[in-house]
């Protein structure tokens, strides 16, 4: 385990098993269609790659970035589109892949974004959900794990751009961000 990690919350095996289930759910949901799978960078990148390989589907991939976190562990509030999509999603079924639904502000912003861009439908899959932290009423359509209110790192999740490549999801030691 990384020395900055207080404990492992979700092991590599637990994540892999649940990602497989999420992939099976997507196969049923999108059978007969070719959705545009959108990765909300950077936190979703690792999950996105595993999830789409677990779902035997015809998909297109696109990437964007919505951000509200700087180099600290507390959300700064208002999310903004930092990097736009490469292609139009007008009239398309969109599969948005998120890392965490926390306060819900990012997801509300993205729901509005895809509506404005004329997407035909929007399905949201989130790796994690922190229901205790919700400020706006919004849910993903499929959540892999509902988790406690702690600052998490690994499997794509960072603190100040580090720890994204840890293969598990761990709780970051408070001493790392409170010094
Ligand atoms: P929301 O807008 O729902 O408050 O925040 C969603 C975003 O905040 C997530 O996409 C994620 O990037 C970031 N976030 C929320 N909780 C955590 C956490 O525990 N660890 C990390 N690394 N990022 C988090």
Coordinates of C-alpha atoms and ligand atoms in Angstrom, one line a residue:
X1 CA 0.0 0.0 0.0
X2 CA 1.2 3.6 -0.8
X3 CA 2.5 5.3 2.4
X4 CA 0.2 8.3 1.9
X5 CA -2.8 5.9 2.0
X6 CA -4.6 5.4 5.3
X7 CA -6.4 2.2 4.2
X8 CA -7.6 0.5 1.0
X9 CA -11.3 1.0 0.6
X10 CA -11.8 -1.0 -2.6
X11 CA -9.3 -3.6 -3.8
X12 CA -8.2 -4.2 -7.4
X13 CA -10.3 -7.5 -7.4
X14 CA -13.4 -5.9 -6.0
X15 CA -13.2 -3.1 -8.6
X16 CA -12.7 -5.6 -11.5
X17 CA -15.7 -7.7 -10.4
X18 CA -18.0 -4.7 -10.2
X19 CA -16.7 -3.2 -13.5
X20 CA -17.6 -6.5 -15.2
X21 CA -21.2 -6.2 -13.8
X22 CA -21.4 -2.6 -15.1
X23 CA -20.2 -3.7 -18.5
X24 CA -23.0 -6.4 -18.6
X25 CA -25.5 -3.7 -17.7
X26 CA -24.3 -1.5 -20.5
X27 CA -24.5 -4.3 -23.0
X28 CA -28.2 -4.8 -22.3
X29 CA -28.9 -1.0 -22.1
X30 CA -27.3 -0.2 -25.5
X31 CA -27.9 -3.4 -27.4
X32 CA -28.5 -2.5 -31.1
X33 CA -27.3 1.1 -30.7
X34 CA -23.9 2.9 -31.2
X35 CA -23.6 5.3 -28.3
X36 CA -20.9 8.0 -27.8
X37 CA -19.1 7.1 -24.6
X38 CA -17.8 10.3 -23.0
X39 CA -15.0 10.2 -20.5
X40 CA -15.0 13.2 -18.1
X41 CA -11.2 13.6 -17.6
X42 CA -9.1 13.1 -15.8
X43 CA -10.6 11.1 -12.9
X44 CA -12.7 8.8 -15.1
X45 CA -9.9 7.8 -17.5
X46 CA -8.9 4.5 -15.8
X47 CA -12.5 3.4 -15.2
X48 CA -13.5 4.4 -18.7
X49 CA -10.8 2.2 -20.3
X50 CA -11.8 -0.8 -18.2
X51 CA -15.5 -0.3 -18.4
X52 CA -15.6 -0.1 -22.2
X53 CA -13.5 -3.2 -22.6
X54 CA -15.8 -5.0 -20.2
X55 CA -18.8 -4.1 -22.3
X56 CA -19.0 -5.9 -25.7
X57 CA -20.5 -3.0 -27.5
X58 CA -20.0 -0.8 -30.6
X59 CA -19.2 2.6 -29.2
X60 CA -17.5 5.8 -30.2
X61 CA -15.3 7.4 -27.6
X62 CA -15.0 11.1 -26.8
X63 CA -13.3 13.1 -24.0
X64 CA -14.0 16.3 -22.1
X65 CA -13.0 17.9 -18.9
X66 CA -15.2 19.5 -16.3
X67 CA -13.5 20.8 -13.3
X68 CA -14.2 22.3 -9.9
X69 CA -11.2 21.0 -7.9
X70 CA -7.9 22.7 -7.8
X71 CA -4.9 21.4 -6.0
X72 CA -6.8 20.9 -2.7
X73 CA -9.2 18.3 -1.2
X74 CA -12.2 20.6 -0.9
X75 CA -14.5 21.4 -3.9
X76 CA -14.3 25.0 -5.0
X77 CA -18.0 24.9 -5.9
X78 CA -18.8 25.9 -9.4
X79 CA -17.9 23.4 -12.1
X80 CA -16.8 24.6 -15.6
X81 CA -16.1 23.0 -18.9
X82 CA -12.3 23.1 -19.1
X83 CA -12.0 21.0 -22.4
X84 CA -14.8 20.5 -24.8
X85 CA -15.7 17.4 -26.8
X86 CA -14.0 16.6 -30.0
X87 CA -17.2 15.8 -31.9
X88 CA -20.9 16.8 -32.0
X89 CA -23.3 14.7 -29.9
X90 CA -26.4 16.1 -31.5
X91 CA -29.0 13.4 -32.0
X92 CA -26.7 10.7 -30.4
X93 CA -27.2 8.4 -27.4
X94 CA -24.6 9.5 -24.9
X95 CA -23.0 7.4 -22.2
X96 CA -21.3 9.6 -19.7
X97 CA -18.7 7.9 -17.6
X98 CA -18.0 9.7 -14.2
X99 CA -15.6 8.9 -11.4
X100 CA -17.6 10.3 -8.4
X101 CA -20.9 11.9 -7.8
X102 CA -20.1 14.0 -4.8
X103 CA -22.1 17.2 -4.3
X104 CA -23.7 16.5 -7.6
X105 CA -22.8 19.9 -9.1
X106 CA -20.6 18.5 -11.8
X107 CA -23.3 16.0 -12.9
X108 CA -26.0 18.7 -13.0
X109 CA -23.7 20.9 -15.1
X110 CA -23.1 18.0 -17.5
X111 CA -26.8 17.1 -17.8
X112 CA -27.4 20.7 -18.9
X113 CA -24.4 20.6 -21.2
X114 CA -25.6 17.5 -23.1
X115 CA -29.2 18.9 -23.3
X116 CA -27.9 22.1 -24.9
X117 CA -25.7 20.0 -27.3
X118 CA -28.9 18.2 -28.5
X119 CA -28.0 14.7 -27.3
X120 CA -30.9 12.2 -27.9
X121 CA -30.4 10.5 -24.6
X122 CA -28.0 10.6 -21.7
X123 CA -27.0 7.6 -19.5
X124 CA -24.7 8.2 -16.6
X125 CA -22.4 5.5 -15.1
X126 CA -20.4 6.5 -12.1
X127 CA -17.7 4.5 -10.4
X128 CA -18.4 6.0 -7.0
X129 CA -21.2 7.8 -5.2
X130 CA -21.0 9.8 -2.0
X131 CA -24.7 10.3 -1.2
X132 CA -23.9 11.9 2.2
X133 CA -22.3 14.8 0.4
X134 CA -25.1 15.6 -2.1
X135 CA -26.1 19.3 -2.4
X136 CA -28.1 19.1 -5.6
X137 CA -30.6 16.3 -6.3
X138 CA -29.1 14.2 -9.1
X139 CA -28.3 10.5 -9.5
X140 CA -26.3 8.4 -11.9
X141 CA -28.2 5.6 -13.7
X142 CA -25.6 3.0 -12.6
X143 CA -23.3 3.3 -9.6
X144 CA -20.5 0.8 -9.0
X145 CA -19.9 1.6 -5.3
X146 CA -21.7 3.8 -2.8
X147 CA -18.9 5.1 -0.5
X148 CA -18.4 6.9 2.8
X149 CA -17.4 10.6 3.0
X150 CA -13.6 10.5 2.8
X151 CA -11.1 11.8 0.3
X152 CA -10.3 9.0 -2.1
X153 CA -7.3 8.4 -4.3
X154 CA -6.3 5.8 -6.9
X155 CA -7.9 4.1 -9.9
X156 CA -7.9 7.4 -11.7
X157 CA -8.5 9.6 -8.7
X158 CA -5.8 12.1 -7.7
X159 CA -4.7 14.5 -5.1
X160 CA -2.8 17.3 -6.7
X161 CA -2.4 15.1 -9.8
X162 CA -0.7 12.3 -7.9
X163 CA -1.9 8.7 -7.1
X164 CA -4.0 8.2 -10.3
X165 CA -2.1 5.1 -11.2
X166 CA -2.7 3.2 -8.0
X167 CA -4.6 0.0 -8.9
X168 CA -6.9 0.2 -5.9
X169 CA -9.1 3.0 -4.3
X170 CA -7.7 4.2 -1.0
X171 CA -8.4 6.8 1.6
X172 CA -5.8 9.6 1.6
X173 CA -4.2 10.3 4.9
X174 CA -5.4 13.7 6.3
X175 CA -1.8 14.6 7.1
X176 CA -1.1 14.8 3.4
X177 CA -3.6 17.6 2.7
X178 CA -3.6 19.2 6.1
X179 CA 0.0 20.1 6.4
Ligands
LIG1 P1 -19.2 17.1 -7.4 O1 -19.4 18.2 -8.5 O2 -20.2 16.0 -7.5 O3 -19.1 17.7 -6.0 O4 -17.8 16.5 -7.6 C1 -17.5 15.6 -8.5 C2 -16.0 15.6 -8.8 O5 -15.2 15.9 -7.6 C3 -15.6 14.2 -9.1 O6 -15.7 14.0 -10.5 C4 -14.1 14.2 -8.7 O7 -13.3 14.6 -9.7 C5 -14.1 15.2 -7.5 N1 -14.1 14.4 -6.2 C6 -15.1 14.3 -5.4 N2 -14.7 13.5 -4.3 C7 -13.5 13.2 -4.5 C8 -12.5 12.3 -3.8 O8 -12.8 11.8 -2.8 N3 -11.3 12.2 -4.4 C9 -11.0 12.8 -5.5 N4 -9.7 12.6 -6.0 N5 -11.8 13.6 -6.3 C10 -13.0 13.7 -5.8

